[in-house]
Coordinates of C-alpha atoms and ligand atoms in Angstrom, one line a residue:
M28 CA -20.9 -12.7 -11.3
S29 CA -21.5 -12.1 -7.6
A30 CA -20.0 -8.6 -7.4
A31 CA -19.9 -5.4 -9.4
S32 CA -16.8 -3.4 -10.1
L33 CA -16.8 0.0 -8.7
S34 CA -14.6 1.6 -11.3
S35 CA -17.2 1.9 -13.9
A36 CA -19.9 3.3 -11.6
P37 CA -20.4 7.0 -11.8
S38 CA -19.6 9.1 -8.7
S39 CA -22.6 9.7 -6.4
K40 CA -24.2 11.7 -3.7
A41 CA -26.5 10.1 -1.3
P42 CA -30.2 9.8 -2.0
S43 CA -32.3 12.1 0.1
N44 CA -32.8 9.5 2.8
P45 CA -30.8 6.4 2.1
T46 CA -31.6 4.8 5.4
T47 CA -35.4 4.6 4.9
R48 CA -35.7 3.9 1.2
T49 CA -34.2 0.7 -0.3
P50 CA -34.4 0.7 -4.1
S51 CA -36.1 -2.6 -5.1
T52 CA -35.1 -3.0 -8.7
P53 CA -31.6 -2.7 -10.4
S54 CA -32.8 0.3 -12.5
E55 CA -34.0 2.1 -9.3
V56 CA -30.6 1.5 -7.8
F57 CA -28.9 2.8 -10.9
D58 CA -31.2 5.8 -11.1
D59 CA -30.3 6.7 -7.6
I60 CA -26.7 6.6 -8.4
L61 CA -26.9 8.4 -11.7
S62 CA -29.2 11.2 -10.6
S63 CA -27.0 12.2 -7.7
A64 CA -23.7 13.4 -9.1
Q65 CA -22.7 16.6 -7.4
P66 CA -19.4 18.5 -7.2
P67 CA -17.4 18.1 -4.0
P68 CA -17.5 20.8 -1.4
T69 CA -14.6 23.1 -1.2
Y70 CA -13.1 24.3 2.0
S71 CA -14.9 27.6 1.8
Q72 CA -18.3 25.8 1.5
Q73 CA -17.6 23.6 4.5
T74 CA -19.2 24.4 7.8
W75 CA -17.8 24.0 11.3
N76 CA -18.5 20.7 13.0
P77 CA -16.2 19.9 15.9
S78 CA -17.1 16.2 15.8
N79 CA -16.4 16.0 12.1
P80 CA -13.1 14.3 11.5
Y81 CA -12.7 15.9 8.1
F82 CA -13.1 19.5 9.1
P83 CA -9.6 20.9 9.6
H84 CA -10.4 22.1 13.0
Y85 CA -6.8 22.2 14.1
H86 CA -5.8 24.1 11.0
N87 CA -6.5 27.5 12.3
Q88 CA -4.8 29.9 9.8
N89 CA -8.1 31.4 8.8
M90 CA -10.1 30.5 11.8
S91 CA -10.9 33.0 14.6
S92 CA -12.5 31.9 17.8
T93 CA -15.8 33.6 16.8
A94 CA -16.0 31.4 13.8
I95 CA -16.7 28.4 15.9
T96 CA -19.7 29.8 17.8
T97 CA -22.1 29.1 14.9
P98 CA -23.5 25.7 15.1
P99 CA -22.8 23.9 11.9
E100 CA -24.4 21.3 9.7
P101 CA -22.4 18.0 9.5
L102 CA -20.1 18.0 6.6
I103 CA -20.1 14.3 6.0
P104 CA -23.1 13.3 3.9
P105 CA -24.9 10.0 4.4
T106 CA -23.2 7.0 2.8
P107 CA -24.0 6.9 -1.0
A108 CA -26.4 4.2 -2.2
L109 CA -23.6 2.4 -4.0
F110 CA -22.3 1.3 -0.6
T111 CA -25.6 0.6 1.1
T112 CA -27.5 -1.4 -1.5
P113 CA -27.0 -5.0 -2.6
P114 CA -25.1 -5.6 -5.9
I115 CA -27.2 -5.1 -9.0
L116 CA -26.0 -8.3 -10.5
Q117 CA -26.2 -11.5 -8.5
D118 CA -25.4 -15.1 -9.3
T119 CA -28.5 -17.1 -9.8
L120 CA -26.6 -20.4 -9.1
Q121 CA -26.2 -20.7 -5.3
T122 CA -22.9 -22.1 -4.2
H123 CA -20.8 -21.9 -1.0
S124 CA -18.9 -19.0 -2.7
S125 CA -22.1 -17.1 -3.7
K126 CA -23.6 -17.5 -0.2
D127 CA -20.3 -16.3 1.5
Q128 CA -20.2 -13.4 -0.9
L129 CA -23.8 -12.2 -0.1
A130 CA -23.2 -12.7 3.7
T131 CA -20.1 -10.6 3.4
A132 CA -21.8 -7.9 1.5
E133 CA -24.6 -7.8 4.0
I134 CA -22.4 -7.4 7.0
C135 CA -20.3 -4.8 5.3
M136 CA -23.4 -2.8 4.3
K137 CA -24.4 -2.7 8.0
H138 CA -21.0 -1.2 8.9
L139 CA -21.0 1.2 5.9
S140 CA -24.4 2.6 6.5
N141 CA -24.3 3.6 10.1
P142 CA -26.3 6.9 10.0
S143 CA -24.7 8.3 13.1
D144 CA -21.2 7.7 11.9
P145 CA -21.0 7.3 8.1
F146 CA -17.3 7.6 7.9
P147 CA -15.6 6.8 11.3
I148 CA -12.2 8.3 12.1
L149 CA -9.0 6.3 12.4
S150 CA -8.6 5.0 15.9
R151 CA -4.9 6.0 15.9
R152 CA -4.1 5.6 19.5
E153 CA -5.7 2.1 19.7
H154 CA -3.9 1.0 16.6
I155 CA -0.6 2.3 17.9
A156 CA -1.0 0.4 21.2
F157 CA -1.9 -2.8 19.3
L158 CA 1.2 -2.5 17.0
E159 CA 3.5 -1.6 19.9
S160 CA 2.5 -4.9 21.6
G161 CA 4.2 -6.6 18.6
I162 CA 7.5 -4.9 19.3
L163 CA 7.4 -4.7 23.1
G164 CA 5.2 -7.7 23.9
G165 CA 2.1 -7.5 26.1
Q166 CA 2.0 -6.8 29.8
N167 CA 4.4 -9.7 30.5
G168 CA 6.8 -8.4 27.8
K169 CA 6.0 -11.5 25.7
L170 CA 4.1 -11.9 22.4
H171 CA 0.8 -13.7 22.6
R172 CA 1.2 -17.5 22.7
G173 CA -0.6 -17.8 19.4
M174 CA 2.4 -16.2 17.8
V175 CA 4.4 -19.4 18.2
A176 CA 3.1 -20.4 14.8
L177 CA 5.0 -17.4 13.4
D178 CA 8.4 -18.5 14.8
A179 CA 9.8 -18.7 11.3
S180 CA 8.5 -15.3 10.5
R181 CA 10.3 -13.1 13.1
P182 CA 11.5 -10.5 10.6
W183 CA 8.0 -10.2 9.2
I184 CA 6.5 -9.5 12.6
I185 CA 9.1 -6.8 13.2
Y186 CA 8.6 -5.3 9.8
W187 CA 4.7 -5.3 10.0
C188 CA 4.7 -3.6 13.4
L189 CA 7.4 -1.1 12.6
Q190 CA 6.0 0.0 9.3
G191 CA 2.4 0.1 10.7
L192 CA 3.7 2.4 13.5
A193 CA 5.6 4.5 11.0
S194 CA 2.5 5.0 8.9
L195 CA 0.7 6.1 12.1
G196 CA 3.3 8.8 12.7
V197 CA 5.3 7.1 15.4
D198 CA 9.0 7.8 15.5
V199 CA 10.2 4.2 15.3
G200 CA 13.9 5.1 15.6
K201 CA 13.6 4.5 19.3
Y202 CA 13.3 0.8 18.6
R203 CA 16.6 0.7 16.6
E204 CA 18.8 -1.2 19.0
R205 CA 16.0 -3.7 19.9
V206 CA 15.4 -4.4 16.2
I207 CA 19.0 -4.8 15.4
S208 CA 19.7 -7.2 18.2
S209 CA 16.7 -9.3 17.2
L210 CA 17.6 -9.5 13.5
R211 CA 21.4 -9.7 13.6
P212 CA 21.4 -13.4 14.9
L213 CA 19.1 -14.4 12.1
Q214 CA 21.7 -13.6 9.4
N215 CA 23.6 -16.6 8.1
A216 CA 27.3 -16.6 7.4
S217 CA 26.6 -17.8 3.8
G218 CA 24.3 -14.9 3.2
G219 CA 20.7 -13.9 3.8
F220 CA 18.5 -14.1 6.8
G221 CA 16.5 -17.0 8.2
G222 CA 13.0 -16.6 9.7
G223 CA 14.1 -17.6 13.2
N224 CA 17.3 -18.4 15.1
G225 CA 19.3 -21.2 13.5
Q226 CA 17.0 -21.3 10.4
E227 CA 18.2 -21.5 6.8
S228 CA 18.1 -18.3 4.7
H229 CA 14.9 -17.6 2.9
I230 CA 14.2 -14.8 0.4
T231 CA 11.0 -13.6 2.2
S232 CA 12.7 -13.5 5.6
S233 CA 15.7 -11.7 4.1
Y234 CA 13.4 -9.3 2.4
A235 CA 11.4 -8.6 5.6
A236 CA 14.7 -8.2 7.6
V237 CA 16.0 -5.7 5.1
L238 CA 12.7 -3.8 5.2
A239 CA 12.6 -3.7 9.0
L240 CA 16.2 -2.3 9.1
A241 CA 15.2 0.1 6.4
V242 CA 12.2 1.3 8.3
V243 CA 14.0 1.7 11.7
G244 CA 16.6 3.7 9.9
R245 CA 19.2 5.9 11.4
G246 CA 18.0 6.1 15.0
D247 CA 17.7 9.9 15.3
E248 CA 17.0 12.5 12.6
N249 CA 20.7 13.4 12.3
G250 CA 21.6 9.9 11.5
E251 CA 24.4 9.9 14.0
E252 CA 23.7 6.3 15.1
G253 CA 24.5 5.1 11.6
E254 CA 22.4 3.3 9.0
A255 CA 20.7 0.2 10.4
L256 CA 21.2 -1.5 7.1
E257 CA 24.9 -1.7 7.9
V258 CA 23.9 -4.9 9.8
V259 CA 23.5 -6.7 6.4
D260 CA 26.6 -8.3 5.0
R261 CA 26.1 -7.1 1.5
R262 CA 28.8 -9.2 0.0
T263 CA 27.4 -12.6 1.3
M264 CA 23.9 -11.5 0.5
F265 CA 25.1 -10.8 -3.1
H266 CA 26.6 -14.3 -3.4
W267 CA 23.5 -16.0 -1.9
L268 CA 21.3 -14.1 -4.4
H269 CA 23.5 -15.6 -7.2
E270 CA 22.9 -19.1 -5.7
I271 CA 19.1 -18.8 -5.8
K272 CA 18.9 -17.1 -9.2
D273 CA 17.5 -19.5 -11.9
W274 CA 19.8 -18.7 -14.8
E275 CA 17.5 -20.5 -17.3
S276 CA 14.1 -19.1 -16.4
G277 CA 15.2 -15.6 -15.2
G278 CA 13.4 -16.1 -11.9
F279 CA 14.6 -16.5 -8.3
R280 CA 14.1 -19.5 -5.9
V281 CA 12.9 -18.7 -2.4
C282 CA 15.8 -20.6 -0.9
I283 CA 18.6 -22.9 -2.1
G284 CA 16.7 -25.9 -3.6
G285 CA 13.4 -24.3 -2.9
E286 CA 10.4 -23.3 -5.1
E287 CA 10.6 -20.5 -7.6
D288 CA 7.9 -17.8 -8.0
V289 CA 7.3 -14.0 -8.3
R290 CA 7.6 -13.5 -4.6
G291 CA 11.2 -14.7 -5.0
V292 CA 11.8 -12.2 -7.8
Y293 CA 10.2 -9.2 -6.1
C294 CA 12.0 -9.9 -2.8
A295 CA 15.4 -10.3 -4.5
L296 CA 14.9 -7.1 -6.5
V297 CA 14.0 -5.1 -3.4
I298 CA 17.1 -6.4 -1.6
L299 CA 19.3 -5.6 -4.6
A300 CA 17.9 -2.1 -4.9
L301 CA 17.8 -1.1 -1.2
L302 CA 21.3 -2.4 -0.6
G303 CA 22.6 -0.8 -3.9
L304 CA 24.1 -4.1 -5.0
P305 CA 25.4 -4.4 -8.5
T306 CA 23.2 -6.1 -11.1
S307 CA 25.8 -6.5 -13.8
G308 CA 27.0 -10.0 -14.4
N309 CA 23.4 -10.7 -15.7
L310 CA 21.9 -11.2 -12.2
V311 CA 18.7 -9.8 -13.5
K312 CA 19.0 -11.3 -17.0
G313 CA 15.7 -12.7 -18.2
T314 CA 13.9 -11.4 -15.1
K315 CA 11.6 -8.9 -16.9
E316 CA 10.6 -11.6 -19.4
Y317 CA 9.9 -14.0 -16.5
L318 CA 7.6 -11.5 -14.8
G319 CA 5.8 -10.8 -18.1
R320 CA 5.1 -14.6 -18.6
C321 CA 3.3 -14.6 -15.2
Q322 CA 0.3 -12.7 -16.7
T323 CA -2.7 -15.0 -17.1
Y324 CA -5.6 -15.0 -19.6
E325 CA -7.6 -13.0 -17.0
G326 CA -5.1 -10.2 -17.0
G327 CA -3.8 -10.7 -13.5
F328 CA -0.7 -12.6 -12.4
G329 CA -0.1 -16.2 -11.2
A330 CA 2.8 -17.2 -8.9
T331 CA 4.8 -18.6 -11.8
P332 CA 4.8 -18.3 -15.6
N333 CA 2.2 -20.1 -17.7
G334 CA -1.0 -20.9 -16.1
N335 CA -1.4 -20.4 -12.3
E336 CA -4.5 -18.7 -11.0
A337 CA -4.2 -14.9 -11.0
H338 CA -3.9 -13.4 -7.5
G339 CA -3.5 -9.9 -6.1
G340 CA -0.4 -10.8 -4.0
Y341 CA 1.4 -12.0 -7.2
A342 CA 0.2 -8.9 -9.1
F343 CA 1.9 -6.5 -6.7
C344 CA 5.1 -8.6 -6.8
T345 CA 5.1 -8.6 -10.6
L346 CA 4.3 -4.9 -11.2
A347 CA 6.6 -3.7 -8.4
G348 CA 9.4 -6.0 -9.7
L349 CA 9.1 -4.6 -13.2
C350 CA 9.1 -1.1 -11.8
I351 CA 12.4 -1.8 -10.0
L352 CA 13.9 -2.9 -13.3
G353 CA 12.8 0.1 -15.4
E354 CA 10.6 3.1 -16.1
P355 CA 7.0 2.1 -15.6
A356 CA 5.8 3.6 -18.9
V357 CA 8.4 1.5 -20.7
V358 CA 8.5 -1.8 -18.8
L359 CA 4.8 -2.3 -18.1
K360 CA 3.8 -1.5 -21.6
K361 CA 6.5 -3.7 -23.1
Y362 CA 6.0 -6.8 -21.0
L363 CA 2.3 -6.7 -20.1
D364 CA -1.1 -6.6 -21.7
M365 CA -2.2 -3.4 -20.0
D366 CA -5.9 -3.5 -21.1
R367 CA -6.4 -6.9 -19.6
L368 CA -4.5 -5.9 -16.5
V369 CA -6.7 -2.9 -15.9
S370 CA -9.8 -5.0 -16.5
W371 CA -8.8 -7.7 -14.0
L372 CA -7.6 -5.2 -11.4
S373 CA -10.8 -3.1 -11.7
A374 CA -12.8 -6.3 -11.1
R375 CA -11.0 -6.7 -7.7
Q376 CA -13.0 -3.8 -6.2
Y377 CA -16.5 -4.7 -5.1
A378 CA -19.7 -2.9 -4.4
P379 CA -21.3 -2.4 -1.9
E380 CA -18.2 -3.4 0.2
G381 CA -15.8 -0.9 -1.4
G382 CA -12.9 -3.2 -0.5
L383 CA -10.7 -5.3 -2.7
S384 CA -10.5 -9.0 -3.3
G385 CA -7.4 -11.1 -4.2
R386 CA -8.9 -13.2 -7.0
T387 CA -12.1 -13.9 -9.0
N388 CA -15.0 -15.2 -7.0
K389 CA -13.3 -14.6 -3.6
L390 CA -14.2 -12.2 -0.8
V391 CA -12.9 -8.7 0.0
D392 CA -10.1 -8.6 2.5
G393 CA -8.3 -5.6 4.0
C394 CA -4.8 -6.8 3.2
Y395 CA -5.5 -6.4 -0.5
S396 CA -5.6 -2.7 0.1
T397 CA -1.8 -3.0 -0.5
W398 CA -1.5 -6.1 -2.7
V399 CA -4.2 -4.9 -5.1
G400 CA -4.6 -1.2 -4.1
G401 CA -0.9 -0.7 -4.4
C402 CA -0.9 -1.8 -8.0
W403 CA -2.9 1.2 -9.1
A404 CA -0.1 3.7 -8.4
L405 CA 2.3 1.7 -10.6
I406 CA -0.2 1.3 -13.4
E407 CA -1.2 4.9 -13.3
A408 CA 2.5 5.9 -13.6
G409 CA 2.8 3.4 -16.5
I410 CA -0.1 5.0 -18.3
N411 CA 0.7 8.6 -17.5
G412 CA 4.4 8.5 -18.3
P413 CA 7.0 10.4 -16.5
Q414 CA 6.0 13.8 -14.9
D415 CA 8.3 16.8 -14.5
G416 CA 8.4 16.5 -10.7
N417 CA 7.0 20.0 -10.1
E418 CA 4.3 20.0 -7.5
E419 CA 2.8 23.2 -8.8
T420 CA 2.2 22.0 -12.3
L421 CA 1.0 18.5 -11.3
G422 CA -2.1 17.5 -13.2
E423 CA -1.6 20.1 -15.9
K424 CA -0.2 17.4 -18.1
K425 CA -3.0 15.0 -19.2
V426 CA -3.1 12.2 -16.7
V427 CA -5.7 9.5 -16.2
G428 CA -6.6 10.5 -12.6
S429 CA -7.9 7.7 -10.4
L430 CA -8.6 4.5 -12.1
W431 CA -10.0 3.0 -8.9
S432 CA -12.3 4.2 -6.2
R433 CA -10.1 5.6 -3.4
E434 CA -13.4 6.5 -1.7
G435 CA -14.7 3.0 -1.7
L436 CA -11.5 1.6 -0.2
A437 CA -11.2 4.3 2.4
R438 CA -14.8 3.6 3.4
Y439 CA -14.2 -0.1 3.6
I440 CA -11.1 0.4 5.8
M441 CA -12.6 3.0 8.1
N442 CA -16.0 1.2 8.6
C443 CA -15.2 -2.5 8.3
C444 CA -11.5 -3.0 9.1
Q445 CA -11.0 -1.2 12.3
S446 CA -11.1 -3.6 15.3
P447 CA -12.8 -1.8 18.3
K448 CA -10.0 -3.1 20.5
G449 CA -7.3 -1.6 18.2
G450 CA -5.5 -3.1 15.2
L451 CA -6.9 -3.7 11.8
R452 CA -8.6 -6.8 10.4
D453 CA -9.4 -8.6 7.1
K454 CA -13.2 -7.9 7.5
P455 CA -15.9 -7.6 10.2
G456 CA -16.0 -10.7 12.4
K457 CA -12.3 -11.4 12.1
G458 CA -9.7 -10.5 14.7
A459 CA -7.0 -7.8 14.1
D460 CA -3.4 -9.0 13.5
Y461 CA -0.1 -7.3 12.7
Y462 CA 0.0 -8.4 9.0
H463 CA -3.4 -6.9 8.2
S464 CA -2.8 -3.8 10.3
N465 CA 0.3 -2.9 8.3
Y466 CA -1.1 -3.7 4.8
I467 CA -4.4 -1.9 5.5
L468 CA -2.6 1.2 6.8
L469 CA -0.4 1.2 3.7
G470 CA -3.5 0.9 1.5
L471 CA -5.2 3.7 3.3
A472 CA -2.1 5.9 2.7
S473 CA -2.4 5.0 -1.0
T474 CA -5.9 6.4 -1.1
Q475 CA -4.5 9.7 0.3
N476 CA -1.7 10.3 -2.2
Y477 CA -0.9 10.5 -5.9
F478 CA 2.4 8.7 -6.7
Y479 CA 4.2 9.6 -9.9
Y480 CA 7.5 8.8 -11.6
T481 CA 10.0 11.3 -12.9
S482 CA 12.4 10.8 -15.8
S483 CA 15.9 9.7 -15.1
P484 CA 18.6 12.2 -16.1
I485 CA 20.6 9.2 -17.5
P486 CA 19.0 6.5 -19.6
L487 CA 18.2 3.6 -17.3
S488 CA 18.8 0.8 -19.7
S489 CA 22.2 2.0 -21.1
P490 CA 25.1 -0.3 -20.2
P491 CA 28.2 1.0 -18.4
P492 CA 30.8 2.3 -20.9
S493 CA 32.9 -0.9 -20.7
S494 CA 30.0 -3.3 -21.4
P495 CA 28.7 -4.4 -24.8
S496 CA 26.3 -1.7 -26.0
N497 CA 23.2 -3.8 -26.0
P498 CA 20.5 -2.3 -23.7
E499 CA 18.4 -5.5 -24.0
S500 CA 21.2 -7.8 -22.9
G501 CA 19.8 -7.7 -19.3
D502 CA 23.1 -6.3 -18.1
I503 CA 21.6 -3.3 -16.4
P504 CA 24.2 -1.0 -15.0
I505 CA 24.8 -0.4 -11.3
P506 CA 22.6 0.7 -9.6
L507 CA 18.9 -0.2 -10.0
A508 CA 18.0 3.5 -10.3
A509 CA 14.3 3.3 -11.3
P510 CA 12.7 2.8 -7.9
F511 CA 14.4 5.9 -6.6
L512 CA 12.8 8.2 -9.1
W513 CA 9.3 8.3 -7.6
H514 CA 7.5 11.3 -6.1
Y515 CA 4.2 11.8 -4.4
S516 CA 1.7 14.5 -3.8
P517 CA -1.3 14.7 -1.5
R518 CA -3.1 16.4 -4.4
I519 CA -4.8 13.7 -6.3
P520 CA -5.6 14.6 -9.9
S521 CA -9.2 13.6 -10.5
N522 CA -11.7 14.1 -13.2
T523 CA -14.7 12.8 -11.3
P524 CA -16.6 14.9 -8.7
N525 CA -16.3 12.7 -5.6
V526 CA -17.0 13.8 -2.1
A527 CA -14.8 11.5 -0.2
E528 CA -11.9 11.9 -2.5
A529 CA -12.1 15.6 -2.1
I530 CA -12.2 15.1 1.6
V531 CA -9.2 12.7 1.6
K532 CA -7.3 15.1 -0.7
D533 CA -7.8 18.1 1.5
M534 CA -7.0 16.4 4.8
P535 CA -4.1 18.2 6.4
A536 CA -1.0 16.2 7.3
W537 CA -0.6 14.8 10.7
P538 CA 1.3 15.3 12.9
D539 CA 4.0 17.5 11.2
D540 CA 1.9 20.6 10.7
V541 CA -0.1 20.3 13.9
T542 CA 1.1 22.0 17.0
E543 CA -0.5 22.3 20.4
E544 CA -1.2 26.0 19.6
D545 CA -3.4 24.9 16.7
L546 CA -5.7 23.1 19.0
L547 CA -8.7 24.5 20.6
P548 CA -9.1 23.9 24.4
G549 CA -9.9 20.3 25.1
Q550 CA -9.3 19.3 21.5
E551 CA -7.3 16.3 20.4
V552 CA -5.3 15.9 17.2
E553 CA -7.6 14.0 15.0
S554 CA -6.8 13.3 11.4
D555 CA -6.9 10.3 9.2
R556 CA -3.9 11.3 7.2
L557 CA -1.0 8.8 7.4
K558 CA 2.7 9.1 6.8
V559 CA 3.4 8.4 3.2
H560 CA 5.2 5.3 2.1
H561 CA 7.3 4.4 -0.9
P562 CA 5.0 2.8 -3.5
I563 CA 7.4 0.0 -4.4
F564 CA 9.3 -0.7 -1.2
N565 CA 6.5 -0.1 1.3
I566 CA 8.8 1.7 3.7
P567 CA 8.5 5.4 4.8
F568 CA 8.8 7.4 1.6
E569 CA 11.8 9.6 2.7
R570 CA 13.8 6.5 3.7
A571 CA 14.3 5.5 0.1
G572 CA 16.3 8.7 -0.7
E573 CA 18.3 8.4 2.6
I574 CA 19.1 4.8 1.8
E575 CA 20.2 5.6 -1.8
A576 CA 22.5 8.3 -0.4
W577 CA 23.9 5.7 2.1
W578 CA 24.9 3.2 -0.5
K579 CA 26.0 5.8 -3.0
G580 CA 28.5 6.9 -0.4
K581 CA 30.2 3.5 -0.3
M582 CA 33.1 2.3 -2.5
G583 CA 32.3 -1.3 -3.6
F584 CA 31.1 -3.6 -0.9
Ligands
LIG1022 C1 -4.3 -16.9 -1.0 O1 -4.7 -16.8 0.2 C2 -3.0 -16.2 -1.1 C3 -2.1 -16.4 -2.1 C4 -2.4 -17.4 -3.2 C5 -0.7 -15.7 -2.2 C6 -0.7 -14.4 -1.6 C7 0.6 -13.7 -1.9 C8 0.9 -12.6 -1.3 C9 0.0 -11.9 -0.3 C10 2.1 -11.8 -1.8 C11 3.3 -12.1 -0.9 C12 4.3 -11.1 -1.1 C13 5.5 -11.1 -0.6 C14 6.4 -10.0 -0.8 C15 6.1 -12.3 0.0 P1 -6.3 -17.1 0.6 O2 -6.8 -18.3 -0.2 O3 -6.3 -17.3 2.1 O4 -7.0 -15.8 0.3 P2 -8.1 -15.4 -0.8 O5 -9.3 -16.2 -0.6 O6 -8.3 -13.9 -0.6 O7 -7.4 -15.7 -2.2
LIG1023 ZN1 -5.9 -10.8 4.3

């Protein structure tokens, strides 16, 4: 095994001087880690450090101007040894994979152990400029010529850039008309969206188009411009989804006559849920079973049932798909082997990198911050069961806390994935792109929030009064209610003392609660906190509720 899982490692404080002493044996490394556990600092213990991104210097409720005259000690401790020392276990058989793995660990360690900046801030302005170039074009108003290769992925480019900007706190409503006029021509009269003008409908371009419209929303905060999702012809979309459903397997093809895999299922379910389309008529019959059959001997998920290699991309599609079809604590436990799943998913997080990989024996990559990192919220909700939705009593009920290292992922993202020119990247040495920027930002937001599920007031699996009363018939009543029952809290229940988690947890929101008056002269708004997203749809969290209200207000199609 060329990498060690972070999840089983105890939490740690840095050794006294991690930059000058490199432990030489595995047991020395382990001793360092074990001997150093220390409770996280609370706000009252923190000292003032204007250059410290984690000090809430713009949160001035209790701060008088005299408080800032005392020179402080830096709050951010040096990087813990776990992220600065080579893995304890290393493959003795040298292969291309093992060499790539060691080289990646080496370069990540360099980025992670910068003594002058152990935990860099988010370069918000640079990332915003980079993502805006995907919506507005560069200086000539055009996308870079390399983007020609993505001509069949136009809705994707729009979605990645819009959602990335939304995560960074940009009001993307200003792009509403631009987005609508780009996406409308991609819709086919027979239902669904193509990836480019004149192209056949495909489930992933339809999904990306629906998401982009969902993100851009209602234009202004009063919603006077109307819901952008009105662009979608819900009736033809509904018919097209019937055409790509595989009535035998329970899955969905990606286009008429195309291949069938869990991407097709997840994208179809997101479209059904966000458009409030009816699922009676057995449109989702056999789908939960199809998803369950994609779990492999490793515990992860292949693209199709029975025997493909487990991959993080398919894991997110499977888990999120099941969570659209029912309550996590019911559907995940019923259709999946949860122990194997937790084991495989834990093994996706590597030390010293802190980042996540997509599959066994492959390298960490920032985009798995969403495909793999996003799975944890769904699994934790499945294990914890429904919560009562009361922010005050959160965590009083026994919950598992973090099953993954939010700290490790946040460190990987901040140190290794930020391109100096703006935008986010797979790993050091790679260039930034819109896809990675969006999925890395979503992953970073997942490290900052605890997502939980609340019970439905009505049973989710009971059929409508006129249907046969067999809840297992697959005839789930209109609408798909489960994905609209999620909540989030910036308070992360944790049973491990963990410095960076405490920091992440205590970071004030940006920019809602920051005003110019909060800032000291010459100070800029600096915070790494992102706008929260919906854990299943990957759109701004509050949009899910607004969209549900929109389709609930409709009579039929
Ligand atoms: C391997 O890439 C990638 C895959 C086998 C599939 C990835 C699938 C997704 C990201 C999910 C897509 C989701 C939707 C909603 C369409 P690689 O070999 O370049 O990367 P690796 O070495 O990290 O495995
Ligand atoms: Zn990637």
